[in-house]
Amino acid sequence: MPPPFSGSTCSSSDLIHPPLNPESNIVAINVGGHFFQTTKQTLALAGSKSLLSTLFDSSQSDVPFIDRDPDLFSLILSLLRTGYLPSKAKAFDLQDLISESQFYGIESLLINSLSNPSQFEAFNLEKSLILPLNGRDPPAAITTTPFGSVHVAHGGKITSFDWSLQRKTTILTQFSAIDSLLALSPSVAAAGATDFSGLQVLDLDTGHVRTILNWENVTRSSSTVQAIGASSQFLFTSFESGRRNSNSIMIYDLQTFSPVNEIGHNEIFGADIDSAIPATMLNWVAGYNLLMASGSHSGPSGVQGNIKFWDIRTGNIAWELKEKVDCFSDMTISENLSAIFKIGVSSGEVYSADLRKLGDGNPWILLGDRMKVVNGKKAGAGGKIESYGNQVFCSREGGIIELWSEVAVENGGSKEGGLRLEERVFRKNVMGRVKDLGGGRVTKLAFGGNKMFVTRKDQQSVEVWQSTNKVF
C-alpha cells in the first residue's frame, strides 16, 4: 500500500497546478485529488510534530499528495487559519473530524476550538445530552478537566467520557462506594471513600492503582478520605481516623506523591466539637496562595461548621470563620468574583462574603429576597452551589437551577462627577428552557470546558448542558 503522503509528479495536474517555487511563502497541497493553497505560516500553526509541518521542510518542488478526504481537510485548514471551525462543520460527523485531526496531529487545536472554557456562555445553556452510566448506582462524585472531559463515580466504578463525550470507558475500583473524586489529568484521578481506608491514585484508562496514600494518627488506626483538592504543585487530602477521634490535612507533591507537610492535625478529646469537624471541602485559592478547608457537623444544637484559610507554607490559619447561625449546606469560592458563596442550611438563602473584606465581623451578605422558613424546615438542606467563570449556580427544590450574576449598580457620584461602583449586587435567573426545568433533586454540579454537568437523585446518568450556538 502506498504511503498516504508522497510526492506527486502528474504532468497533467502540473499544467493546471504547476509546482511552486520552494523559496515561495505559498505552498500547494494535493489532498485526495483536490488542490489547496496556503502559506507556510498557516501550516506552522499545526506545530512542529504535526504531519503538516513537514510539507515545507523538504526542498522538493513537487506538490505533495495526501491520500485523505479533501472536504475534511478544508475544515482542518480553516481551523489552522482562524482557530475555529467554520459553520459548515455542522454537516460532518464529529468523530470523523476527531480522527482527521489525530491523523494530522492537531487534535489539541480541535479541542481548543470546540471545548474552550472561554466559550462558556452561562445565559445560553440548554440541556443537550444525557450520558448513561452502567449499573444501578447513581452518581456519587463527579470531576472534570479544563477542556471538558468528565469522570463519574457510581458505586465502586468510575466511568469516564473524553472531551468530545464520544468515547466512554468504565473501570472497577477496590472501593465498594466512592465518595471523593478529583481529576489530576485527563487519564489520572485521585479517589477516596468515607468507609474504606486510603487515598488511591488511579489510571482511568486501565484501572491500575498507581499509588495508595495513607495517614495514621497517634494510635496508628486506619483513616478514610473526607475531601480531595489540588493546586498546580500539590495534592491535598483531608483524612479522618476510622474511630473518628482525629483528623488531618495532608499535603503531597503532585508529581511524586511524596508527603510535603501536614496541617490541621486534631486529636479529639471529650466534647471538643470544633476539632471533631474534619474538612469535607478543600479548595485551592491561587490568587491568595491559601487553601480553603471547610466542614460542618449536625448535632443536638443544630448544624455547626467552620471555614479556614490555611497558609500551607507555615501551617498557620490566615483567617477563620465559625458557622453557628444558618451554617452552610454547601459552599463554593470564586476567584473571578473575589468571593465565597454559600447556601444557608436553615434558610435556603444564598449568601456571599467578599474575600477582600474578610475579618470585618460577620462577612455574609444576603443575595436576593429573604425566604420564609416553613415549620422550621431546613430549606437549604441538600442544596448545591458551584461557581464557574463569573457566575454562580445554585440548585433549588424541584430540580431547578438558578444562575447568579453580578451587576454594576450606580452608588452616587464623586466630586468629579464620576460614578462609584462600591456596592456589589447580584441578580438571579432560572436556567434552561421550560422543558429543561424540574426533574429530580440535583446532587452534583460540575463544569469543564464550555459545558455544565448535572446529576440528580436516583438517576443513573449525567446531564450535559451546552450553549445553543455550539458547532456540534
mmCIF file of C-alpha atoms in Angstrom, residues 33-233:
data_model
loop_
_atom_site.group_PDB
_atom_site.id
_atom_site.type_symbol
_atom_site.label_atom_id
_atom_site.label_comp_id
_atom_site.label_asym_id
_atom_site.label_seq_id
_atom_site.Cartn_x
_atom_site.Cartn_y
_atom_site.Cartn_z
ATOM 1 C CA GLY A 33 -7.115 14.878 -5.805
ATOM 2 C CA HIS A 34 -8.137 18.378 -4.689
ATOM 3 C CA PHE A 35 -5.558 21.139 -4.624
ATOM 4 C CA PHE A 36 -5.258 23.619 -1.780
ATOM 5 C CA GLN A 37 -3.021 26.639 -1.412
ATOM 6 C CA THR A 38 -1.972 28.205 1.854
ATOM 7 C CA THR A 39 1.070 29.785 3.477
ATOM 8 C CA LYS A 40 3.941 28.266 5.383
ATOM 9 C CA GLN A 41 2.971 30.361 8.393
ATOM 10 C CA THR A 42 -0.511 28.800 8.452
ATOM 11 C CA LEU A 43 0.871 25.266 8.321
ATOM 12 C CA ALA A 44 3.391 26.132 11.033
ATOM 13 C CA LEU A 45 0.450 26.712 13.395
ATOM 14 C CA ALA A 46 -0.094 22.940 13.332
ATOM 15 C CA GLY A 47 3.027 22.508 15.469
ATOM 16 C CA SER A 48 6.439 21.041 14.802
ATOM 17 C CA LYS A 49 5.282 17.458 15.480
ATOM 18 C CA SER A 50 2.354 17.516 13.075
ATOM 19 C CA LEU A 51 2.264 15.991 9.623
ATOM 20 C CA LEU A 52 1.530 19.365 8.041
ATOM 21 C CA SER A 53 4.731 20.916 9.393
ATOM 22 C CA THR A 54 6.773 18.608 7.146
ATOM 23 C CA LEU A 55 5.181 19.913 3.955
ATOM 24 C CA PHE A 56 7.579 22.817 3.603
ATOM 25 C CA ASP A 57 10.618 21.218 5.272
ATOM 26 C CA SER A 58 11.522 19.440 2.080
ATOM 27 C CA SER A 59 13.408 21.095 -0.739
ATOM 28 C CA GLN A 60 11.349 19.241 -3.363
ATOM 29 C CA SER A 61 9.397 21.383 -5.775
ATOM 30 C CA ASP A 62 6.629 18.825 -6.453
ATOM 31 C CA VAL A 63 3.184 19.295 -4.964
ATOM 32 C CA PRO A 64 2.873 16.867 -2.006
ATOM 33 C CA PHE A 65 -0.010 14.406 -2.092
ATOM 34 C CA ILE A 66 -2.033 13.313 0.966
ATOM 35 C CA ASP A 67 -4.493 10.467 0.470
ATOM 36 C CA ARG A 68 -7.259 11.798 2.712
ATOM 37 C CA ASP A 69 -10.736 13.318 2.450
ATOM 38 C CA PRO A 70 -10.446 16.808 0.904
ATOM 39 C CA ASP A 71 -13.713 18.048 2.425
ATOM 40 C CA LEU A 72 -12.460 17.275 5.915
ATOM 41 C CA PHE A 73 -9.102 18.814 5.096
ATOM 42 C CA SER A 74 -10.802 22.085 4.161
ATOM 43 C CA LEU A 75 -12.146 22.191 7.746
ATOM 44 C CA ILE A 76 -8.681 21.431 9.112
ATOM 45 C CA LEU A 77 -7.248 24.279 7.055
ATOM 46 C CA SER A 78 -9.937 26.684 8.294
ATOM 47 C CA LEU A 79 -9.145 25.634 11.852
ATOM 48 C CA LEU A 80 -5.478 26.483 11.304
ATOM 49 C CA ARG A 81 -6.280 29.841 9.725
ATOM 50 C CA THR A 82 -8.754 31.132 12.296
ATOM 51 C CA GLY A 83 -8.521 28.895 15.351
ATOM 52 C CA TYR A 84 -12.189 27.938 14.900
ATOM 53 C CA LEU A 85 -14.208 25.571 12.761
ATOM 54 C CA PRO A 86 -16.406 27.110 10.055
ATOM 55 C CA SER A 87 -20.197 26.795 10.284
ATOM 56 C CA LYS A 88 -20.223 24.172 7.529
ATOM 57 C CA ALA A 89 -18.571 21.770 10.016
ATOM 58 C CA LYS A 90 -22.083 21.071 11.373
ATOM 59 C CA ALA A 91 -22.706 18.908 8.302
ATOM 60 C CA PHE A 92 -19.916 16.492 9.310
ATOM 61 C CA ASP A 93 -19.744 13.782 11.953
ATOM 62 C CA LEU A 94 -17.673 14.875 14.952
ATOM 63 C CA GLN A 95 -15.900 11.525 15.213
ATOM 64 C CA ASP A 96 -14.715 11.828 11.606
ATOM 65 C CA LEU A 97 -13.304 15.253 12.375
ATOM 66 C CA ILE A 98 -11.580 13.954 15.510
ATOM 67 C CA SER A 99 -9.978 11.108 13.556
ATOM 68 C CA GLU A 100 -8.805 13.533 10.902
ATOM 69 C CA SER A 101 -7.312 15.913 13.460
ATOM 70 C CA GLN A 102 -5.462 12.996 15.051
ATOM 71 C CA PHE A 103 -4.083 11.961 11.658
ATOM 72 C CA TYR A 104 -2.704 15.451 11.043
ATOM 73 C CA GLY A 105 -1.509 15.776 14.648
ATOM 74 C CA ILE A 106 -3.621 18.810 15.602
ATOM 75 C CA GLU A 107 -6.219 17.359 17.963
ATOM 76 C CA SER A 108 -5.207 19.891 20.618
ATOM 77 C CA LEU A 109 -6.280 22.699 18.266
ATOM 78 C CA LEU A 110 -9.618 20.986 17.701
ATOM 79 C CA ILE A 111 -10.169 20.589 21.448
ATOM 80 C CA ASN A 112 -9.372 24.270 21.969
ATOM 81 C CA SER A 113 -11.844 25.187 19.245
ATOM 82 C CA LEU A 114 -14.752 23.055 20.471
ATOM 83 C CA SER A 115 -14.332 22.896 24.245
ATOM 84 C CA ASN A 116 -12.574 26.023 25.428
ATOM 85 C CA PRO A 117 -13.665 27.461 28.812
ATOM 86 C CA SER A 118 -13.743 30.926 27.226
ATOM 87 C CA GLN A 119 -16.688 29.745 25.097
ATOM 88 C CA PHE A 120 -18.838 29.018 28.144
ATOM 89 C CA GLU A 121 -21.998 31.126 27.895
ATOM 90 C CA ALA A 122 -23.918 30.836 31.135
ATOM 91 C CA PHE A 123 -27.046 32.647 29.914
ATOM 92 C CA ASN A 124 -27.292 30.451 26.833
ATOM 93 C CA LEU A 125 -27.103 26.951 28.342
ATOM 94 C CA GLU A 126 -29.589 24.252 27.410
ATOM 95 C CA LYS A 127 -29.810 20.578 28.278
ATOM 96 C CA SER A 128 -28.317 18.968 25.188
ATOM 97 C CA LEU A 129 -27.252 15.424 26.036
ATOM 98 C CA ILE A 130 -27.721 12.589 28.547
ATOM 99 C CA LEU A 131 -24.679 10.426 29.363
ATOM 100 C CA PRO A 132 -25.854 6.972 30.541
ATOM 101 C CA LEU A 133 -23.927 5.055 33.220
ATOM 102 C CA ASN A 134 -23.603 1.288 33.543
ATOM 103 C CA GLY A 135 -25.177 -0.471 36.509
ATOM 104 C CA ARG A 136 -27.762 0.616 39.044
ATOM 105 C CA ASP A 137 -25.734 3.002 41.216
ATOM 106 C CA PRO A 138 -26.453 6.735 40.853
ATOM 107 C CA PRO A 139 -23.505 9.149 40.642
ATOM 108 C CA ALA A 140 -21.868 9.887 44.000
ATOM 109 C CA ALA A 141 -18.952 12.044 42.828
ATOM 110 C CA ILE A 142 -18.070 13.847 39.620
ATOM 111 C CA THR A 143 -14.928 15.624 38.435
ATOM 112 C CA THR A 144 -13.959 17.389 35.224
ATOM 113 C CA THR A 145 -10.864 18.608 33.382
ATOM 114 C CA PRO A 146 -10.383 22.140 31.979
ATOM 115 C CA PHE A 147 -11.367 21.111 28.443
ATOM 116 C CA GLY A 148 -14.494 19.152 29.276
ATOM 117 C CA SER A 149 -13.678 15.502 29.852
ATOM 118 C CA VAL A 150 -15.676 14.168 32.811
ATOM 119 C CA HIS A 151 -15.267 11.287 35.278
ATOM 120 C CA VAL A 152 -18.179 9.968 37.310
ATOM 121 C CA ALA A 153 -18.014 7.696 40.365
ATOM 122 C CA HIS A 154 -21.058 5.455 40.799
ATOM 123 C CA GLY A 155 -20.822 2.668 43.325
ATOM 124 C CA GLY A 156 -17.306 1.233 43.097
ATOM 125 C CA LYS A 157 -16.983 2.148 39.407
ATOM 126 C CA ILE A 158 -15.635 5.191 37.604
ATOM 127 C CA THR A 159 -16.979 5.973 34.147
ATOM 128 C CA SER A 160 -15.028 8.452 32.018
ATOM 129 C CA PHE A 161 -16.079 10.420 28.942
ATOM 130 C CA ASP A 162 -13.456 12.138 26.801
ATOM 131 C CA TRP A 163 -13.580 15.856 25.932
ATOM 132 C CA SER A 164 -15.861 15.196 22.950
ATOM 133 C CA LEU A 165 -18.140 12.917 25.028
ATOM 134 C CA GLN A 166 -17.780 10.404 22.182
ATOM 135 C CA ARG A 167 -15.581 7.863 23.980
ATOM 136 C CA LYS A 168 -16.738 6.137 27.179
ATOM 137 C CA THR A 169 -14.736 3.838 29.459
ATOM 138 C CA THR A 170 -15.567 2.253 32.820
ATOM 139 C CA ILE A 171 -13.180 0.821 35.408
ATOM 140 C CA LEU A 172 -13.941 -1.153 38.567
ATOM 141 C CA THR A 173 -12.081 0.012 41.683
ATOM 142 C CA GLN A 174 -11.352 -1.605 45.038
ATOM 143 C CA PHE A 175 -13.885 0.682 46.734
ATOM 144 C CA SER A 176 -17.396 -0.524 47.457
ATOM 145 C CA ALA A 177 -18.512 3.098 47.022
ATOM 146 C CA ILE A 178 -16.502 6.212 46.104
ATOM 147 C CA ASP A 179 -17.297 9.474 47.883
ATOM 148 C CA SER A 180 -14.457 11.779 46.717
ATOM 149 C CA LEU A 181 -13.042 12.038 43.219
ATOM 150 C CA LEU A 182 -10.633 14.568 41.686
ATOM 151 C CA ALA A 183 -9.165 14.564 38.167
ATOM 152 C CA LEU A 184 -5.409 15.140 38.200
ATOM 153 C CA SER A 185 -5.156 14.845 34.396
ATOM 154 C CA PRO A 186 -7.441 13.570 31.597
ATOM 155 C CA SER A 187 -6.438 9.975 32.453
ATOM 156 C CA VAL A 188 -5.468 10.087 36.157
ATOM 157 C CA ALA A 189 -7.691 10.708 39.194
ATOM 158 C CA ALA A 190 -7.490 10.557 42.968
ATOM 159 C CA ALA A 191 -10.324 8.662 44.681
ATOM 160 C CA GLY A 192 -11.344 8.062 48.283
ATOM 161 C CA ALA A 193 -14.202 6.832 50.423
ATOM 162 C CA THR A 194 -15.555 7.501 53.900
ATOM 163 C CA ASP A 195 -15.724 3.785 54.708
ATOM 164 C CA PHE A 196 -12.544 2.472 53.024
ATOM 165 C CA SER A 197 -9.020 3.316 54.136
ATOM 166 C CA GLY A 198 -6.583 5.298 51.985
ATOM 167 C CA LEU A 199 -6.484 7.628 49.001
ATOM 168 C CA GLN A 200 -5.891 5.885 45.675
ATOM 169 C CA VAL A 201 -4.357 7.477 42.580
ATOM 170 C CA LEU A 202 -5.866 5.645 39.612
ATOM 171 C CA ASP A 203 -5.079 5.280 35.918
ATOM 172 C CA LEU A 204 -8.536 5.773 34.418
ATOM 173 C CA ASP A 205 -7.626 4.060 31.136
ATOM 174 C CA THR A 206 -6.551 0.761 32.690
ATOM 175 C CA GLY A 207 -7.898 0.821 36.236
ATOM 176 C CA HIS A 208 -4.351 0.370 37.568
ATOM 177 C CA VAL A 209 -3.673 1.784 41.044
ATOM 178 C CA ARG A 210 -0.580 3.972 40.722
ATOM 179 C CA THR A 211 -0.187 4.588 44.430
ATOM 180 C CA ILE A 212 -2.083 4.494 47.725
ATOM 181 C CA LEU A 213 -1.657 7.316 50.235
ATOM 182 C CA ASN A 214 -2.415 6.719 53.905
ATOM 183 C CA TRP A 215 -2.415 8.751 57.092
ATOM 184 C CA GLU A 216 -2.128 7.361 60.612
ATOM 185 C CA ASN A 217 -2.878 9.109 63.891
ATOM 186 C CA VAL A 218 -1.035 8.502 67.170
ATOM 187 C CA THR A 219 -2.880 5.229 67.724
ATOM 188 C CA ARG A 220 -1.983 4.078 64.184
ATOM 189 C CA SER A 221 -5.611 3.452 63.288
ATOM 190 C CA SER A 222 -6.755 3.402 59.673
ATOM 191 C CA SER A 223 -8.006 6.610 58.068
ATOM 192 C CA THR A 224 -10.646 7.443 55.493
ATOM 193 C CA VAL A 225 -10.809 10.262 52.951
ATOM 194 C CA GLN A 226 -13.182 13.168 53.557
ATOM 195 C CA ALA A 227 -12.123 15.539 50.758
ATOM 196 C CA ILE A 228 -9.548 15.993 47.977
ATOM 197 C CA GLY A 229 -8.137 19.183 46.459
ATOM 198 C CA ALA A 230 -5.162 20.207 44.342
ATOM 199 C CA SER A 231 -3.065 23.146 43.176
ATOM 200 C CA SER A 232 -0.628 23.171 40.269
ATOM 201 C CA GLN A 233 2.031 21.700 42.587
#
